[in-house]
Amino acid sequence: MREHDEGRSGRAHGLTRRRMLGIGGALGLMAATGLSASAALARRPSITGAELRSAVPLPPPFQVPLPVPAVLKPVGTSGGGDRYEITQREASAEILPGVRTPLWTYEGTFPGPTIESRRGRPITVTHRNELPVPTVVHLHGGRTPATSDGYPTDLVLPEGWHDAAMHTGHGSAHGMPAMRDPRAVVTKLTRDYTFPLDQRPTLLWYHDHRMDFTAPAIWRGLAGLHIVRDDAEDDLGLPAGPRELPLMIADRAFTADGSLAYPALDPTLRVRPGVHEPYLAGVLGDVILVNGAPWPVHEADAARYRLRVLNASNARHYELEAVTDDGRRLDLVQIGADQGLLAAPVTHRLLPIAPAERYDLIIDFKGVPVGSRVRLLNRLGSGRTREVMAFRIARKASDDSRIPRTLSTDLPTWRRSDAVRVRDFSFRAGQMHGGHGWLIGGQPFDPARADVTTHLGDVEIWRLVADVHHPIHLHLVGFRVLSRSGGPPLPYDAGLKDTVSLRPAESVEIITCFDGYRGRYLFHCHNAEHEDMAMMANLEIV
Ligand code: C2O
Ligand code: CU
Ligand code: CU
């Protein structure tokens, strides 16, 4: 592990409290005993993190109907685009039957309302922060100008927020993350985010991205879907209307009073970031929610469905399979990845999905007996977390949908020889100032440091290497997976991605072109606890 130079340690003083946090738990033990990462990881643990136990009775599976988040209506148009308004506020919802759960929400619901947009038609979303803490909105997977990309220090402060403490530095003595980022653009109460949406149609999601507090904010409910569409995709004849379902999968746990359990050091999420020690590798819940409902069931036709799956969990990985009552496994035909349609469909029986990844899938219920079920299961779960949701086949139905052999012809085809440089990044637990952290290239996140500076239009190869599971996400651009540990990519790596799942002790090569916009962006681990504990770096496009 590379040591920090003195200058950096000096400058970093007071930057963020989380440098003091310890990773502890298994990883702390690993460091203390000098056990090498590769030895510890030879077991290839399927879980990174620790699971919270709910203190309320949990409902039986497949009882609650699958909700589909409402599509948000624009409040108007201006300059050839649509305008939306979203209020971030506290609300409560009946997630578990008969139990009220307080949430932090976009527009009062979890998931927040879905935004549906058209490729190349810009939208502006005015977010109003009525929550008790600062927030930042990021459109994950969006090809967005830096000013609207939700950089973690571009805070929207709530009414009456004492920003004095954040700038005096006296806050850091009390554990306040002192946001000494001279480039931060902080606004009071509201902010307009503009999204040109000049990008391939796909499922995006928007979520909170506040410095040091992203994980608990998402956990409390600050996440919603965004679907970009275009005419070419509409014309393919894929299952549509009620046969297209977004599925936002997320695990949570509940305390005895019905609120969401989260092991925050500071439950107000105002001052001190971080989680209690056993959870430093990631927070897992024992309840699986789909679109905010526990182990839901959906009444389906015996026909093809398009499932647009997002893993919005903080740290939980899934390996999905669709199983009929008589034990048959249905094909999951992948038509799209994080950044839109594949060139051609790829058929999976099992589908791993890491935090923040999206898969666009077709499943065909034709031939499944009416009255029986197809359960979506998670092979990486145990006990109740093995179950995700079910479809109850309610009726026979005609089906004029198709899965074209050619889905798209506009995927970028960068070759190795196009790359003007190759960069290496390690994603590992390691020593930070006074404790353990999650580091990129041996360094904790610092908004003031230039980690990567590249030129608009440059093609680069990045080699990413991991200790434990790390889903690595780049803002602004999509990339292609070139190799895994020296071998070919996996079948799930097809298409254009913005998040790639590094498995324990694995190295992955990706290739991308940094086009779109100049400015300050990020790349980071999307295990949200790792992200909050410094596994993030700057990506500056000049
Ligand atoms: Cu899903 Cu940097 O974010
Ligand atoms: Cu993102
Ligand atoms: Cu990570």
XYZ file of C-alpha atoms and ligand atoms in Angstrom:
547
model
C 0.000 0.000 0.000
C 1.481 3.323 -1.020
C 2.063 5.824 1.772
C 0.764 9.360 1.526
C 3.316 12.086 1.119
C 3.610 14.595 3.939
C 2.174 17.468 1.933
C -1.008 15.573 1.283
C -1.467 14.570 4.885
C -0.964 18.180 5.896
C -3.448 19.544 3.411
C -5.961 16.898 4.216
C -6.119 17.991 7.847
C -9.676 18.918 8.658
C -10.951 17.906 5.264
C -13.205 15.174 6.384
C -13.846 13.445 9.590
C -14.138 10.054 7.974
C -10.408 9.779 7.581
C -10.408 8.841 11.249
C -12.796 5.976 10.818
C -11.615 2.450 11.155
C -12.622 -0.270 8.776
C -12.359 -2.727 11.611
C -14.230 -5.987 11.641
C -12.827 -8.686 9.471
C -10.687 -6.275 7.513
C -9.216 -4.678 10.614
C -8.381 -8.133 11.849
C -6.868 -8.942 8.498
C -4.551 -5.949 8.764
C -3.724 -6.595 12.411
C -2.752 -10.188 11.871
C -0.849 -9.389 8.717
C -2.962 -11.845 6.796
C -2.588 -10.996 3.148
C -5.642 -9.905 1.244
C -5.320 -12.689 -1.272
C -5.131 -15.335 1.450
C -8.149 -13.888 3.225
C -10.031 -13.684 -0.025
C -9.222 -17.101 -1.333
C -12.586 -18.075 0.123
C -14.252 -15.620 -2.271
C -16.939 -14.469 0.112
C -20.220 -13.911 -1.681
C -21.098 -11.064 0.650
C -19.224 -7.846 1.340
C -20.671 -6.307 4.469
C -22.727 -7.315 7.460
C -26.463 -7.941 7.670
C -28.802 -6.048 9.962
C -31.635 -8.000 11.544
C -35.126 -6.524 11.541
C -36.842 -6.221 14.911
C -40.409 -6.421 13.561
C -42.221 -9.496 12.283
C -41.666 -9.825 8.552
C -44.496 -10.604 6.129
C -44.628 -13.880 4.219
C -43.272 -13.595 0.671
C -45.324 -12.923 -2.454
C -48.334 -11.295 -0.762
C -47.832 -7.584 -1.355
C -48.592 -6.467 -4.931
C -45.649 -5.079 -6.884
C -45.936 -1.287 -6.998
C -44.800 0.535 -10.114
C -43.532 4.030 -9.316
C -45.687 6.810 -10.779
C -44.312 8.655 -13.795
C -43.692 12.302 -12.965
C -45.536 14.897 -15.056
C -43.684 17.927 -16.302
C -44.820 21.256 -14.873
C -44.118 22.997 -18.158
C -41.821 23.363 -21.105
C -39.108 25.846 -21.843
C -36.485 26.098 -24.566
C -37.500 22.857 -26.271
C -37.333 20.855 -23.082
C -39.513 19.806 -20.188
C -39.418 21.221 -16.695
C -39.983 19.101 -13.610
C -40.157 19.877 -9.922
C -39.233 17.494 -7.143
C -39.520 18.256 -3.452
C -37.260 16.267 -1.190
C -39.136 15.764 2.034
C -39.812 13.473 4.936
C -42.779 11.171 4.523
C -43.910 7.847 5.832
C -45.033 4.767 3.981
C -46.497 1.373 4.764
C -43.672 -0.778 3.442
C -44.339 -3.727 5.729
C -48.082 -4.404 6.058
C -49.451 -2.573 9.107
C -46.173 -0.786 9.875
C -45.469 2.922 9.261
C -41.915 3.660 8.167
C -40.550 7.213 8.125
C -38.537 7.920 4.983
C -36.607 10.613 3.224
C -38.203 10.903 -0.174
C -38.381 12.532 -3.544
C -41.996 13.748 -3.776
C -43.213 11.693 -0.839
C -42.603 8.196 -2.212
C -39.928 5.502 -2.221
C -38.843 4.918 -4.941
C -39.263 8.507 -6.039
C -41.352 9.234 -9.130
C -39.981 7.914 -12.418
C -38.945 10.445 -15.013
C -39.501 9.336 -18.597
C -37.600 11.303 -21.173
C -36.769 11.204 -24.871
C -33.243 11.005 -26.190
C -31.911 14.474 -27.026
C -34.834 16.339 -25.473
C -33.385 18.230 -22.511
C -35.112 18.435 -19.169
C -34.634 20.629 -16.136
C -35.477 19.294 -12.715
C -35.835 21.810 -9.922
C -35.110 20.061 -6.657
C -36.291 21.671 -3.451
C -34.655 20.438 -0.265
C -37.081 20.273 2.652
C -35.075 17.578 4.425
C -33.146 18.368 7.609
C -29.728 17.954 5.950
C -27.952 19.153 2.789
C -28.506 17.015 -0.296
C -27.029 16.569 -3.770
C -28.783 14.919 -6.721
C -26.920 12.772 -9.227
C -28.455 11.184 -12.320
C -26.583 7.888 -12.448
C -25.667 6.993 -16.015
C -26.593 10.450 -17.284
C -24.440 12.186 -19.849
C -24.691 15.392 -17.916
C -22.725 18.669 -17.818
C -20.587 18.842 -14.681
C -22.630 21.671 -13.145
C -25.674 19.372 -12.998
C -23.884 16.096 -12.282
C -24.235 16.285 -8.526
C -20.647 16.608 -7.375
C -20.688 15.613 -3.669
C -19.847 19.083 -2.377
C -22.350 20.912 -4.635
C -24.800 20.926 -1.766
C -28.365 22.136 -1.680
C -28.731 23.425 1.863
C -32.038 23.164 3.700
C -33.697 26.178 5.282
C -31.741 27.413 8.270
C -28.790 25.092 7.798
C -25.771 26.379 9.689
C -23.242 26.366 6.932
C -20.907 28.429 9.139
C -19.707 25.280 10.867
C -18.815 23.707 7.557
C -16.467 26.499 6.589
C -14.831 27.475 9.855
C -13.182 24.118 10.303
C -14.253 24.141 13.938
C -16.695 21.551 12.773
C -14.025 18.990 12.120
C -13.082 18.955 15.792
C -16.636 17.803 16.441
C -16.574 15.414 13.581
C -18.226 17.797 11.110
C -17.079 17.130 7.574
C -15.518 20.469 6.767
C -16.259 20.931 3.099
C -13.170 22.848 2.147
C -13.760 22.585 -1.506
C -13.232 25.958 -3.143
C -14.907 24.718 -6.334
C -18.125 23.665 -4.631
C -21.253 25.405 -5.857
C -23.554 25.484 -2.857
C -27.140 26.667 -3.193
C -29.822 27.397 -0.638
C -33.082 25.439 -0.684
C -33.356 24.776 -4.415
C -31.255 23.914 -7.412
C -32.021 23.454 -11.092
C -30.413 20.382 -12.593
C -30.305 20.358 -16.389
C -30.012 17.068 -18.270
C -29.494 17.234 -22.047
C -30.134 13.445 -22.303
C -28.181 13.314 -25.534
C -27.436 9.629 -24.966
C -28.504 6.089 -25.777
C -31.921 5.169 -24.382
C -31.664 3.220 -21.141
C -32.712 2.916 -17.510
C -30.941 5.496 -15.336
C -31.538 6.292 -11.708
C -31.250 9.405 -9.650
C -30.048 9.339 -6.098
C -28.457 11.403 -3.375
C -24.691 11.939 -3.643
C -23.853 14.072 -0.619
C -20.241 13.953 0.531
C -19.755 11.336 3.269
C -23.513 10.636 3.646
C -24.634 9.071 0.384
C -25.173 5.575 1.774
C -27.574 6.449 4.594
C -29.431 8.975 2.404
C -30.118 6.382 -0.288
C -31.020 3.867 2.428
C -33.632 6.288 3.818
C -35.260 6.533 0.418
C -33.503 9.060 -1.804
C -33.551 7.066 -5.040
C -35.741 7.094 -8.123
C -35.786 5.833 -11.703
C -35.335 7.633 -14.988
C -36.026 5.997 -18.336
C -34.664 7.486 -21.547
C -36.464 6.347 -24.699
C -36.167 6.929 -28.418
C -38.057 6.087 -31.601
C -35.630 3.410 -32.764
C -36.107 1.450 -29.566
C -39.881 1.969 -29.609
C -39.940 0.463 -33.102
C -38.234 -2.793 -32.094
C -41.469 -4.399 -30.932
C -40.194 -5.291 -27.455
C -42.777 -5.983 -24.743
C -44.238 -2.617 -23.728
C -46.953 -0.923 -21.722
C -48.009 -3.117 -18.789
C -45.540 -5.765 -20.007
C -42.573 -3.509 -19.332
C -41.731 -3.377 -15.628
C -38.993 -1.446 -13.876
C -37.712 -3.425 -10.885
C -35.678 -1.494 -8.332
C -34.258 -4.103 -5.985
C -32.980 -2.931 -2.608
C -32.491 -4.529 0.795
C -33.454 -2.816 4.026
C -33.938 -3.647 7.703
C -36.474 -2.343 10.206
C -36.271 -1.383 13.869
C -38.947 -2.272 16.437
C -40.788 1.039 15.865
C -40.953 0.437 12.116
C -38.262 2.850 11.030
C -35.430 1.788 8.784
C -32.479 0.428 10.717
C -29.088 1.805 9.697
C -25.933 1.643 11.813
C -25.016 5.326 11.427
C -22.614 6.774 13.983
C -24.769 9.908 13.892
C -28.391 8.965 13.197
C -29.262 12.604 12.435
C -26.832 12.400 9.493
C -25.921 15.981 10.248
C -22.454 15.895 11.685
C -20.556 12.702 11.928
C -20.338 10.365 8.938
C -19.714 6.652 9.064
C -21.204 3.442 10.375
C -20.533 1.219 13.353
C -17.629 -1.107 12.998
C -19.183 -4.414 11.975
C -20.759 -2.659 8.970
C -17.713 -0.882 7.568
C -17.527 -3.229 4.592
C -21.178 -2.575 3.712
C -24.690 -2.505 5.183
C -27.062 -5.320 4.231
C -30.710 -5.658 5.178
C -32.742 -8.808 5.790
C -35.767 -7.600 3.802
C -35.705 -7.562 0.005
C -37.766 -4.755 -1.484
C -38.734 -4.432 -5.125
C -40.026 -0.964 -6.008
C -40.316 -0.389 -2.283
C -42.436 -3.477 -1.477
C -41.222 -6.525 0.473
C -40.966 -9.698 -1.639
C -43.845 -8.541 -3.855
C -45.944 -10.519 -6.294
C -47.073 -9.393 -9.719
C -50.035 -10.809 -11.637
C -48.752 -11.481 -15.128
C -50.023 -12.633 -18.495
C -48.569 -15.841 -19.920
C -46.496 -13.721 -22.301
C -43.155 -11.962 -22.698
C -42.207 -9.261 -20.227
C -39.450 -6.704 -20.346
C -37.883 -6.380 -16.899
C -35.696 -3.347 -16.346
C -33.755 -4.368 -13.303
C -31.727 -2.037 -11.091
C -29.814 -3.147 -8.031
C -30.261 -0.075 -5.823
C -28.909 -1.833 -2.733
C -26.074 -0.189 -0.844
C -23.873 -3.278 -0.703
C -25.844 -6.411 -1.521
C -25.043 -8.406 -4.648
C -27.621 -10.707 -6.175
C -27.453 -13.622 -8.520
C -30.899 -13.801 -10.020
C -32.706 -16.816 -11.380
C -36.348 -17.243 -12.397
C -37.793 -20.541 -11.217
C -41.213 -22.051 -11.936
C -43.231 -23.970 -9.336
C -42.110 -27.239 -10.916
C -38.481 -26.236 -10.570
C -37.799 -25.165 -14.132
C -35.416 -22.265 -14.655
C -36.620 -19.734 -17.229
C -34.197 -17.984 -19.543
C -33.309 -14.415 -18.757
C -32.704 -12.924 -22.185
C -30.563 -9.849 -21.778
C -31.265 -7.134 -24.324
C -29.568 -4.194 -22.630
C -26.896 -3.169 -20.150
C -26.367 -0.070 -17.986
C -26.035 2.141 -21.041
C -28.672 0.746 -23.338
C -29.344 -1.970 -25.865
C -26.845 -4.689 -26.686
C -25.972 -5.422 -30.301
C -27.758 -8.782 -29.976
C -29.542 -10.638 -27.157
C -27.539 -12.746 -24.681
C -29.295 -15.541 -22.802
C -28.555 -16.164 -19.113
C -29.865 -18.734 -16.657
C -28.222 -16.957 -13.723
C -27.591 -13.247 -13.639
C -25.265 -11.607 -11.135
C -26.090 -7.962 -10.447
C -23.930 -5.667 -8.344
C -25.016 -2.417 -6.688
C -25.948 0.264 -9.279
C -25.874 -2.112 -12.245
C -28.891 -2.344 -14.549
C -29.961 -5.184 -16.784
C -32.672 -5.023 -19.412
C -34.196 -8.506 -19.590
C -36.905 -10.354 -21.452
C -38.613 -13.225 -19.691
C -41.269 -15.340 -21.379
C -44.095 -16.707 -19.245
C -45.734 -18.457 -22.199
C -46.037 -22.107 -21.273
C -46.123 -21.401 -17.543
C -49.427 -22.887 -16.268
C -52.078 -20.336 -15.355
C -52.360 -20.111 -11.583
C -48.749 -21.074 -10.947
C -45.852 -18.833 -10.033
C -42.442 -17.881 -11.293
C -40.209 -16.842 -8.422
C -37.272 -14.512 -8.891
C -34.633 -15.871 -6.519
C -31.256 -14.660 -5.329
C -28.706 -17.467 -5.265
C -26.359 -15.394 -3.121
C -28.925 -14.925 -0.375
C -29.645 -17.148 2.580
C -32.945 -17.687 4.346
C -35.377 -14.912 3.481
C -32.840 -13.039 1.346
C -32.892 -15.919 -1.152
C -36.287 -14.680 -2.295
C -36.800 -11.509 -4.311
C -40.290 -11.474 -5.829
C -42.762 -13.632 -7.747
C -44.962 -13.444 -10.799
C -48.310 -15.184 -10.571
C -49.390 -16.192 -14.042
C -52.982 -15.000 -14.074
C -54.167 -15.632 -17.617
C -53.358 -16.804 -21.127
C -52.827 -13.917 -23.479
C -51.815 -13.135 -27.024
C -48.359 -11.754 -27.553
C -47.182 -9.795 -30.572
C -43.891 -8.714 -28.998
C -40.582 -9.782 -30.470
C -36.906 -9.961 -29.589
C -35.074 -8.822 -32.724
C -31.787 -10.566 -33.474
C -30.220 -7.161 -33.991
C -31.055 -4.787 -31.177
C -28.759 -1.891 -31.940
C -25.972 -0.952 -34.323
C -24.590 2.139 -32.595
C -22.462 0.589 -29.858
C -19.007 2.141 -29.689
C -16.307 -0.207 -30.953
C -13.133 1.184 -29.417
C -10.083 -0.952 -30.094
C -7.047 -1.253 -27.868
C -5.028 0.590 -30.471
C -7.380 3.601 -30.118
C -6.298 4.162 -26.537
C -3.919 7.061 -25.977
C -3.077 5.893 -22.463
C -3.512 3.102 -19.961
C -4.117 3.772 -16.268
C -4.020 1.430 -13.300
C -6.189 1.715 -10.217
C -6.365 -0.522 -7.185
C -9.503 -0.680 -5.060
C -8.528 -1.889 -1.624
C -8.950 -1.483 2.086
C -5.964 0.281 3.562
C -4.530 2.759 5.987
C -5.975 6.251 5.974
C -5.040 9.006 8.375
C -5.334 7.399 11.762
C -7.338 4.369 10.704
C -8.489 2.108 7.931
C -10.296 3.228 4.818
C -11.423 2.186 1.377
C -8.891 3.541 -1.049
C -8.326 4.010 -4.758
C -4.666 3.758 -5.678
C -3.850 3.879 -1.988
C -5.533 7.232 -1.467
C -8.762 8.387 0.176
C -11.055 10.771 -1.710
C -10.073 14.411 -1.613
C -12.173 16.886 -3.627
C -9.096 19.106 -3.947
C -6.849 16.517 -5.600
C -6.698 15.890 -9.350
C -6.655 12.101 -9.649
C -7.275 11.752 -13.355
C -6.949 14.565 -15.863
C -7.800 13.702 -19.417
C -8.712 15.476 -22.611
C -12.142 15.632 -24.139
C -12.277 12.896 -26.755
C -9.385 10.796 -25.450
C -9.775 7.037 -25.514
C -8.233 5.306 -22.498
C -7.872 1.823 -21.087
C -8.219 1.500 -17.331
C -7.023 -1.556 -15.438
C -8.948 -1.970 -12.208
C -7.893 -4.382 -9.497
C -9.828 -5.294 -6.374
C -9.368 -6.897 -2.949
C -13.018 -7.646 -2.072
C -16.103 -7.007 -4.274
C -16.143 -3.470 -5.630
C -18.724 -2.299 -8.197
C -16.825 0.497 -9.954
C -18.762 3.334 -11.537
C -17.619 6.136 -13.831
C -19.665 9.286 -14.147
C -20.405 10.814 -17.578
C -19.199 8.002 -19.827
C -20.116 4.470 -20.757
C -17.361 1.918 -21.163
C -16.818 -1.571 -22.507
C -15.262 -4.418 -20.586
C -12.150 -5.698 -22.369
C -10.972 -8.464 -20.080
C -11.283 -10.101 -16.667
C -8.122 -11.310 -14.947
C -6.451 -11.646 -18.314
C -9.266 -13.677 -19.838
C -12.262 -12.680 -21.921
C -15.133 -10.699 -20.389
C -18.064 -12.584 -18.847
C -21.357 -12.978 -20.716
C -22.869 -10.345 -18.365
C -20.250 -7.794 -19.434
C -21.748 -7.318 -22.907
C -22.707 -3.909 -24.211
C -22.032 -0.489 -22.837
C -21.712 -0.217 -19.067
C -21.223 2.486 -16.482
C -20.677 0.200 -13.515
C -18.553 -2.936 -13.531
C -18.510 -5.503 -10.774
C -14.968 -6.338 -9.683
C -15.016 -9.664 -7.912
C -12.637 -10.509 -5.086
C -8.989 -10.429 -6.165
C -10.006 -9.779 -9.767
C -8.562 -7.369 -12.298
C -10.724 -5.924 -15.045
C -9.783 -3.864 -18.084
C -12.241 -1.323 -19.443
C -12.023 1.012 -22.431
C -13.848 4.297 -22.888
C -13.803 7.625 -24.645
C -14.069 10.710 -22.452
C -16.429 12.658 -24.617
C -19.488 14.718 -23.834
C -18.519 17.574 -21.573
C -15.503 19.102 -19.909
C -15.425 19.521 -16.178
C -15.036 17.792 -12.867
C -16.552 14.341 -12.572
C -16.020 11.294 -10.397
C -15.367 7.631 -10.403
C -15.987 5.523 -7.359
C -17.017 2.273 -5.818
C -20.819 1.944 -5.723
C -20.835 -0.083 -2.575
C -22.349 2.999 -0.950
C -20.553 2.459 2.355
C -17.219 2.171 0.555
C -18.061 5.326 -1.372
C -18.777 7.238 1.842
C -15.563 5.897 3.337
C -13.431 7.529 0.661
C -13.396 5.051 -2.244
C -13.938 7.832 -4.755
C -11.683 9.898 -7.011
C -11.823 12.904 -9.296
C -12.047 12.641 -13.047
C -11.287 15.971 -14.665
C -11.951 16.369 -18.366
C -10.168 19.342 -19.918
Cu -24.834 6.130 -8.727
Cu -21.620 8.552 -8.371
O -23.256 7.379 -8.532
Cu -23.160 8.070 -11.545
Cu -15.995 -1.047 -2.853
